[in-house]
Amino acid sequence: QKEVEQNSGPLSVPEGAIASLNCTYSDRGSQSFFWYRQYSGKSPELIMFIYSNGDKEDGRFTAQLNKASQYVSLLIRDSQPSDSATYLCAPSSNDYKLSFGAGTTVTVRA
Amino acid sequence: SQTIHQWPATLVQPVGSPLSLECTVEGTSNPNLYWYRQAAGRGLQLLFYSVGIGQISSEVPQNLSASRPQDRQFILSSKKLLLSDSGFYLCAWSVLLNEQFFGPGTRLTVL
């Protein structure tokens, strides 16, 4: 069974701070890694993905991947109240499927 | 651009009644299609996926079934709903690199 572990939170950060979200996965065959944001009552939306070890930046978001440690993280810089949501980590092997973690809830306080 | 539709948006059904949820995708051909369920406060559980017309893979044995009668249409069904079938049902599509894009979802309450 492919397990994906995320701290459930809530992670509370002040506006303008950096939010750091962590994710570990059990399937060593995972090749690609996706981060989704889900607002309460809404469907998940893809915010970024990463395939290679190291960092990938997209606007205020940075994904970090370490396949040897089976660890992927998401940093949100200059956090805004609109970033308050649940963030889902989803590794994927080459089998058309994603394995979702339960998500980390982030609250950005003004 | 691609668009994914799901209907209905909300549904309240009695235990033992049938279910049919529909998902359609526009703006792409031969997508992979997925049905997920999300129980309240829980993660996403993959129910079914399809890589082509008539091809359905089931991830979790239960009283639900899926069908793909057309390239961009995916249907989730049940003959008799259980209380445990309540949840947020999400359809998703992908074509390349496993990037999945979700529809707006159907919130099902079984009473």
PDB file of C-alpha atoms in Angstrom:
ATOM      1  CA  GLN A   1       0.000   0.000   0.000  1.00  0.00           C
ATOM      2  CA  LYS A   2       1.346   3.395  -0.953  1.00  0.00           C
ATOM      3  CA  GLU A   3       1.338   5.660   2.088  1.00  0.00           C
ATOM      4  CA  VAL A   4       1.635   9.416   2.086  1.00  0.00           C
ATOM      5  CA  GLU A   5       2.068  11.180   5.415  1.00  0.00           C
ATOM      6  CA  GLN A   6       1.406  14.846   6.088  1.00  0.00           C
ATOM      7  CA  ASN A   7       1.066  16.756   9.336  1.00  0.00           C
ATOM      8  CA  SER A   8      -2.641  17.467   9.619  1.00  0.00           C
ATOM      9  CA  GLY A   9      -2.131  20.837  11.276  1.00  0.00           C
ATOM     10  CA  PRO A  10      -3.590  23.283  11.619  1.00  0.00           C
ATOM     11  CA  LEU A  11      -0.467  25.222  10.776  1.00  0.00           C
ATOM     12  CA  SER A  12      -0.983  28.800  11.843  1.00  0.00           C
ATOM     13  CA  VAL A  13       1.322  31.458  10.423  1.00  0.00           C
ATOM     14  CA  PRO A  14       1.188  35.258  10.549  1.00  0.00           C
ATOM     15  CA  GLU A  15       0.597  37.181   7.353  1.00  0.00           C
ATOM     16  CA  GLY A  16       3.846  37.739   5.489  1.00  0.00           C
ATOM     17  CA  ALA A  17       5.621  34.746   7.054  1.00  0.00           C
ATOM     18  CA  ILE A  18       6.781  31.527   5.422  1.00  0.00           C
ATOM     19  CA  ALA A  19       4.575  28.451   5.730  1.00  0.00           C
ATOM     20  CA  SER A  20       6.462  25.156   5.510  1.00  0.00           C
ATOM     21  CA  LEU A  21       4.565  21.973   4.689  1.00  0.00           C
ATOM     22  CA  ASN A  22       6.107  18.513   4.781  1.00  0.00           C
ATOM     23  CA  CYS A  23       5.230  15.223   3.123  1.00  0.00           C
ATOM     24  CA  THR A  24       6.818  11.784   3.268  1.00  0.00           C
ATOM     25  CA  TYR A  25       5.923   8.858   1.036  1.00  0.00           C
ATOM     26  CA  SER A  26       6.527   5.122   1.150  1.00  0.00           C
ATOM     27  CA  ASP A  27       6.638   4.179  -2.560  1.00  0.00           C
ATOM     28  CA  ARG A  28      10.231   4.389  -3.792  1.00  0.00           C
ATOM     29  CA  GLY A  29       8.902   4.080  -7.326  1.00  0.00           C
ATOM     30  CA  SER A  30       7.303   7.520  -7.132  1.00  0.00           C
ATOM     31  CA  GLN A  31       8.547   9.673  -9.988  1.00  0.00           C
ATOM     32  CA  SER A  32       6.488  12.843  -9.876  1.00  0.00           C
ATOM     33  CA  PHE A  33       5.060  14.849  -7.021  1.00  0.00           C
ATOM     34  CA  PHE A  34       2.095  17.172  -7.025  1.00  0.00           C
ATOM     35  CA  TRP A  35       0.821  19.769  -4.589  1.00  0.00           C
ATOM     36  CA  TYR A  36      -2.852  20.680  -4.540  1.00  0.00           C
ATOM     37  CA  ARG A  37      -4.659  23.403  -2.631  1.00  0.00           C
ATOM     38  CA  GLN A  38      -8.210  22.775  -1.449  1.00  0.00           C
ATOM     39  CA  TYR A  39     -10.362  25.528  -0.030  1.00  0.00           C
ATOM     40  CA  SER A  40     -13.103  24.459   2.353  1.00  0.00           C
ATOM     41  CA  GLY A  41     -16.014  22.973   0.434  1.00  0.00           C
ATOM     42  CA  LYS A  42     -14.239  23.197  -2.920  1.00  0.00           C
ATOM     43  CA  SER A  43     -12.397  20.778  -5.155  1.00  0.00           C
ATOM     44  CA  PRO A  44      -8.581  20.532  -5.157  1.00  0.00           C
ATOM     45  CA  GLU A  45      -6.639  22.719  -7.551  1.00  0.00           C
ATOM     46  CA  LEU A  46      -3.138  21.960  -8.772  1.00  0.00           C
ATOM     47  CA  ILE A  47      -0.606  24.543  -7.653  1.00  0.00           C
ATOM     48  CA  MET A  48       2.677  22.948  -8.690  1.00  0.00           C
ATOM     49  CA  PHE A  49       4.614  19.764  -9.354  1.00  0.00           C
ATOM     50  CA  ILE A  50       8.188  18.590  -9.157  1.00  0.00           C
ATOM     51  CA  TYR A  51      10.048  15.676 -10.746  1.00  0.00           C
ATOM     52  CA  SER A  52      13.715  16.220  -9.989  1.00  0.00           C
ATOM     53  CA  ASN A  53      15.613  16.399  -6.728  1.00  0.00           C
ATOM     54  CA  GLY A  54      16.166  19.920  -5.503  1.00  0.00           C
ATOM     55  CA  ASP A  55      14.059  23.042  -5.487  1.00  0.00           C
ATOM     56  CA  LYS A  56      11.476  24.355  -7.926  1.00  0.00           C
ATOM     57  CA  GLU A  57      10.067  27.838  -7.577  1.00  0.00           C
ATOM     58  CA  ASP A  58       6.762  29.142  -8.931  1.00  0.00           C
ATOM     59  CA  GLY A  59       5.844  32.591  -7.718  1.00  0.00           C
ATOM     60  CA  ARG A  60       5.512  32.514  -3.937  1.00  0.00           C
ATOM     61  CA  PHE A  61       5.619  28.714  -3.875  1.00  0.00           C
ATOM     62  CA  THR A  62       8.740  26.546  -3.693  1.00  0.00           C
ATOM     63  CA  ALA A  63       8.639  22.773  -3.846  1.00  0.00           C
ATOM     64  CA  GLN A  64      11.586  20.775  -2.553  1.00  0.00           C
ATOM     65  CA  LEU A  65      12.212  17.112  -3.341  1.00  0.00           C
ATOM     66  CA  ASN A  66      14.618  14.593  -1.843  1.00  0.00           C
ATOM     67  CA  LYS A  67      13.952  11.170  -3.332  1.00  0.00           C
ATOM     68  CA  ALA A  68      16.651   9.464  -1.242  1.00  0.00           C
ATOM     69  CA  SER A  69      14.841  10.568   1.920  1.00  0.00           C
ATOM     70  CA  GLN A  70      11.403  10.086   0.324  1.00  0.00           C
ATOM     71  CA  TYR A  71      10.514  13.604   1.328  1.00  0.00           C
ATOM     72  CA  VAL A  72       8.847  16.463  -0.464  1.00  0.00           C
ATOM     73  CA  SER A  73       7.972  19.857   0.931  1.00  0.00           C
ATOM     74  CA  LEU A  74       6.162  23.031  -0.040  1.00  0.00           C
ATOM     75  CA  LEU A  75       7.126  26.508   1.096  1.00  0.00           C
ATOM     76  CA  ILE A  76       4.723  29.409   0.819  1.00  0.00           C
ATOM     77  CA  ARG A  77       6.532  32.739   1.062  1.00  0.00           C
ATOM     78  CA  ASP A  78       4.860  36.010   2.053  1.00  0.00           C
ATOM     79  CA  SER A  79       1.783  34.099   3.231  1.00  0.00           C
ATOM     80  CA  GLN A  80      -1.530  35.810   2.595  1.00  0.00           C
ATOM     81  CA  PRO A  81      -4.957  35.191   4.172  1.00  0.00           C
ATOM     82  CA  SER A  82      -6.017  33.809   0.778  1.00  0.00           C
ATOM     83  CA  ASP A  83      -3.485  31.008   1.285  1.00  0.00           C
ATOM     84  CA  SER A  84      -5.610  29.639   4.137  1.00  0.00           C
ATOM     85  CA  ALA A  85      -6.594  26.201   2.839  1.00  0.00           C
ATOM     86  CA  THR A  86      -5.731  22.517   3.049  1.00  0.00           C
ATOM     87  CA  TYR A  87      -2.676  21.473   1.033  1.00  0.00           C
ATOM     88  CA  LEU A  88      -2.553  17.974  -0.380  1.00  0.00           C
ATOM     89  CA  CYS A  89       0.622  16.140  -1.325  1.00  0.00           C
ATOM     90  CA  ALA A  90       0.285  13.572  -4.131  1.00  0.00           C
ATOM     91  CA  PRO A  91       3.157  11.387  -5.330  1.00  0.00           C
ATOM     92  CA  SER A  92       2.752   9.385  -8.497  1.00  0.00           C
ATOM     93  CA  SER A  93       4.380   6.329 -10.008  1.00  0.00           C
ATOM     94  CA  ASN A  94       4.068   5.698 -13.749  1.00  0.00           C
ATOM     95  CA  ASP A  95       0.673   4.030 -13.379  1.00  0.00           C
ATOM     96  CA  TYR A  96      -1.782   6.848 -14.132  1.00  0.00           C
ATOM     97  CA  LYS A  97      -2.596   7.249 -10.441  1.00  0.00           C
ATOM     98  CA  LEU A  98      -1.879   9.702  -7.665  1.00  0.00           C
ATOM     99  CA  SER A  99      -1.681   8.756  -3.985  1.00  0.00           C
ATOM    100  CA  PHE A 100      -3.013  11.580  -1.851  1.00  0.00           C
ATOM    101  CA  GLY A 101      -2.037  12.482   1.660  1.00  0.00           C
ATOM    102  CA  ALA A 102      -4.751  13.593   4.068  1.00  0.00           C
ATOM    103  CA  GLY A 103      -3.544  17.174   3.797  1.00  0.00           C
ATOM    104  CA  THR A 104      -2.179  19.941   6.001  1.00  0.00           C
ATOM    105  CA  THR A 105      -4.532  22.752   6.951  1.00  0.00           C
ATOM    106  CA  VAL A 106      -2.903  26.176   6.857  1.00  0.00           C
ATOM    107  CA  THR A 107      -4.352  29.244   8.547  1.00  0.00           C
ATOM    108  CA  VAL A 108      -2.798  32.625   7.793  1.00  0.00           C
ATOM    109  CA  ARG A 109      -3.680  35.140  10.484  1.00  0.00           C
ATOM    110  CA  ALA A 110      -3.764  38.837   9.657  1.00  0.00           C
TER     111      ALA A 110
ATOM    112  CA  SER B   1      -8.921  25.315 -22.905  1.00  0.00           C
ATOM    113  CA  GLN B   2     -10.089  22.245 -21.042  1.00  0.00           C
ATOM    114  CA  THR B   3     -13.191  22.242 -18.863  1.00  0.00           C
ATOM    115  CA  ILE B   4     -14.640  19.553 -16.649  1.00  0.00           C
ATOM    116  CA  HIS B   5     -18.268  19.447 -15.601  1.00  0.00           C
ATOM    117  CA  GLN B   6     -19.978  17.472 -12.874  1.00  0.00           C
ATOM    118  CA  TRP B   7     -23.607  17.290 -11.957  1.00  0.00           C
ATOM    119  CA  PRO B   8     -25.514  17.532  -9.843  1.00  0.00           C
ATOM    120  CA  ALA B   9     -23.649  19.813  -7.443  1.00  0.00           C
ATOM    121  CA  THR B  10     -25.511  18.522  -4.404  1.00  0.00           C
ATOM    122  CA  LEU B  11     -27.698  15.498  -3.874  1.00  0.00           C
ATOM    123  CA  VAL B  12     -29.678  14.106  -0.945  1.00  0.00           C
ATOM    124  CA  GLN B  13     -30.772  10.520  -1.364  1.00  0.00           C
ATOM    125  CA  PRO B  14     -32.436   7.942   0.907  1.00  0.00           C
ATOM    126  CA  VAL B  15     -30.676   4.720   1.836  1.00  0.00           C
ATOM    127  CA  GLY B  16     -31.335   2.022  -0.740  1.00  0.00           C
ATOM    128  CA  SER B  17     -31.988   4.401  -3.613  1.00  0.00           C
ATOM    129  CA  PRO B  18     -29.980   4.334  -6.870  1.00  0.00           C
ATOM    130  CA  LEU B  19     -27.301   6.839  -7.810  1.00  0.00           C
ATOM    131  CA  SER B  20     -25.995   8.255 -11.055  1.00  0.00           C
ATOM    132  CA  LEU B  21     -23.336  10.972 -11.156  1.00  0.00           C
ATOM    133  CA  GLU B  22     -22.039  12.284 -14.445  1.00  0.00           C
ATOM    134  CA  CYS B  23     -18.775  13.884 -15.447  1.00  0.00           C
ATOM    135  CA  THR B  24     -17.852  15.315 -18.830  1.00  0.00           C
ATOM    136  CA  VAL B  25     -14.643  16.862 -20.089  1.00  0.00           C
ATOM    137  CA  GLU B  26     -14.339  19.400 -22.878  1.00  0.00           C
ATOM    138  CA  GLY B  27     -11.344  20.564 -24.853  1.00  0.00           C
ATOM    139  CA  THR B  28      -9.225  17.405 -24.825  1.00  0.00           C
ATOM    140  CA  SER B  29      -9.231  13.961 -26.415  1.00  0.00           C
ATOM    141  CA  ASN B  30      -8.643  10.534 -24.878  1.00  0.00           C
ATOM    142  CA  PRO B  31      -8.170  11.760 -21.322  1.00  0.00           C
ATOM    143  CA  ASN B  32      -7.611   9.489 -18.378  1.00  0.00           C
ATOM    144  CA  LEU B  33     -10.641   9.873 -16.103  1.00  0.00           C
ATOM    145  CA  TYR B  34     -10.943   9.330 -12.374  1.00  0.00           C
ATOM    146  CA  TRP B  35     -13.597   9.143  -9.653  1.00  0.00           C
ATOM    147  CA  TYR B  36     -12.597  10.010  -6.094  1.00  0.00           C
ATOM    148  CA  ARG B  37     -14.549  10.212  -2.865  1.00  0.00           C
ATOM    149  CA  GLN B  38     -13.637  12.472   0.027  1.00  0.00           C
ATOM    150  CA  ALA B  39     -15.352  11.818   3.342  1.00  0.00           C
ATOM    151  CA  ALA B  40     -15.741  14.743   5.724  1.00  0.00           C
ATOM    152  CA  GLY B  41     -12.319  15.802   7.042  1.00  0.00           C
ATOM    153  CA  ARG B  42     -10.571  13.006   5.190  1.00  0.00           C
ATOM    154  CA  GLY B  43      -8.238  12.575   2.223  1.00  0.00           C
ATOM    155  CA  LEU B  44      -9.131  11.602  -1.322  1.00  0.00           C
ATOM    156  CA  GLN B  45      -9.916   7.953  -1.967  1.00  0.00           C
ATOM    157  CA  LEU B  46      -9.559   6.789  -5.575  1.00  0.00           C
ATOM    158  CA  LEU B  47     -12.622   4.773  -6.552  1.00  0.00           C
ATOM    159  CA  PHE B  48     -12.250   4.138 -10.305  1.00  0.00           C
ATOM    160  CA  TYR B  49     -10.094   5.209 -13.188  1.00  0.00           C
ATOM    161  CA  SER B  50     -10.339   4.784 -16.928  1.00  0.00           C
ATOM    162  CA  VAL B  51      -7.714   5.082 -19.657  1.00  0.00           C
ATOM    163  CA  GLY B  52     -10.171   4.662 -22.535  1.00  0.00           C
ATOM    164  CA  ILE B  53     -13.760   4.006 -23.592  1.00  0.00           C
ATOM    165  CA  GLY B  54     -15.134   0.937 -21.833  1.00  0.00           C
ATOM    166  CA  GLN B  55     -11.945   0.471 -19.784  1.00  0.00           C
ATOM    167  CA  ILE B  56     -12.614   0.729 -16.053  1.00  0.00           C
ATOM    168  CA  SER B  57     -10.266  -0.122 -13.202  1.00  0.00           C
ATOM    169  CA  SER B  58     -11.716  -0.436  -9.713  1.00  0.00           C
ATOM    170  CA  GLU B  59      -9.610   0.492  -6.730  1.00  0.00           C
ATOM    171  CA  VAL B  60     -11.951  -0.274  -3.865  1.00  0.00           C
ATOM    172  CA  PRO B  61     -14.550  -3.078  -3.831  1.00  0.00           C
ATOM    173  CA  GLN B  62     -17.903  -1.627  -2.830  1.00  0.00           C
ATOM    174  CA  ASN B  63     -21.424  -1.110  -4.065  1.00  0.00           C
ATOM    175  CA  LEU B  64     -20.398   1.495  -6.632  1.00  0.00           C
ATOM    176  CA  SER B  65     -19.681   1.015 -10.315  1.00  0.00           C
ATOM    177  CA  ALA B  66     -18.391   3.212 -13.109  1.00  0.00           C
ATOM    178  CA  SER B  67     -18.836   3.363 -16.851  1.00  0.00           C
ATOM    179  CA  ARG B  68     -17.287   5.301 -19.707  1.00  0.00           C
ATOM    180  CA  PRO B  69     -19.710   5.237 -22.626  1.00  0.00           C
ATOM    181  CA  GLN B  70     -17.950   8.016 -24.536  1.00  0.00           C
ATOM    182  CA  ASP B  71     -14.405   9.331 -24.707  1.00  0.00           C
ATOM    183  CA  ARG B  72     -15.071  12.319 -22.476  1.00  0.00           C
ATOM    184  CA  GLN B  73     -17.906  11.012 -20.309  1.00  0.00           C
ATOM    185  CA  PHE B  74     -17.530   9.157 -17.030  1.00  0.00           C
ATOM    186  CA  ILE B  75     -20.460   7.949 -14.942  1.00  0.00           C
ATOM    187  CA  LEU B  76     -20.538   6.749 -11.337  1.00  0.00           C
ATOM    188  CA  SER B  77     -23.474   4.580 -10.324  1.00  0.00           C
ATOM    189  CA  SER B  78     -24.949   2.594  -7.502  1.00  0.00           C
ATOM    190  CA  LYS B  79     -27.999   0.348  -7.389  1.00  0.00           C
ATOM    191  CA  LYS B  80     -28.561   0.799  -3.652  1.00  0.00           C
ATOM    192  CA  LEU B  81     -26.941   3.551  -1.621  1.00  0.00           C
ATOM    193  CA  LEU B  82     -25.588   3.002   1.878  1.00  0.00           C
ATOM    194  CA  LEU B  83     -25.164   5.586   4.621  1.00  0.00           C
ATOM    195  CA  SER B  84     -21.399   5.174   4.224  1.00  0.00           C
ATOM    196  CA  ASP B  85     -21.640   6.378   0.610  1.00  0.00           C
ATOM    197  CA  SER B  86     -22.086   9.959   1.799  1.00  0.00           C
ATOM    198  CA  GLY B  87     -19.242  12.226   0.802  1.00  0.00           C
ATOM    199  CA  PHE B  88     -17.808  14.621  -1.727  1.00  0.00           C
ATOM    200  CA  TYR B  89     -17.440  12.926  -5.112  1.00  0.00           C
ATOM    201  CA  LEU B  90     -14.816  14.315  -7.409  1.00  0.00           C
ATOM    202  CA  CYS B  91     -14.132  13.590 -11.052  1.00  0.00           C
ATOM    203  CA  ALA B  92     -10.705  14.351 -12.481  1.00  0.00           C
ATOM    204  CA  TRP B  93      -8.941  14.123 -15.825  1.00  0.00           C
ATOM    205  CA  SER B  94      -5.351  13.902 -17.000  1.00  0.00           C
ATOM    206  CA  VAL B  95      -3.527  13.488 -20.300  1.00  0.00           C
ATOM    207  CA  LEU B  96       0.167  13.850 -19.650  1.00  0.00           C
ATOM    208  CA  LEU B  97       2.528  13.437 -16.740  1.00  0.00           C
ATOM    209  CA  ASN B  98      -0.243  12.467 -14.333  1.00  0.00           C
ATOM    210  CA  GLU B  99      -1.269  16.076 -13.717  1.00  0.00           C
ATOM    211  CA  GLN B 100      -4.863  15.640 -12.660  1.00  0.00           C
ATOM    212  CA  PHE B 101      -7.447  18.385 -12.835  1.00  0.00           C
ATOM    213  CA  PHE B 102     -10.584  18.178 -10.780  1.00  0.00           C
ATOM    214  CA  GLY B 103     -14.181  19.044 -11.465  1.00  0.00           C
ATOM    215  CA  PRO B 104     -16.303  21.050  -9.023  1.00  0.00           C
ATOM    216  CA  GLY B 105     -17.567  17.915  -7.259  1.00  0.00           C
ATOM    217  CA  THR B 106     -20.901  16.508  -6.114  1.00  0.00           C
ATOM    218  CA  ARG B 107     -21.773  16.574  -2.443  1.00  0.00           C
ATOM    219  CA  LEU B 108     -23.854  13.479  -1.681  1.00  0.00           C
ATOM    220  CA  THR B 109     -25.772  12.990   1.541  1.00  0.00           C
ATOM    221  CA  VAL B 110     -27.404   9.632   2.131  1.00  0.00           C
ATOM    222  CA  LEU B 111     -30.114   9.695   4.804  1.00  0.00           C
TER     223      LEU B 111
END
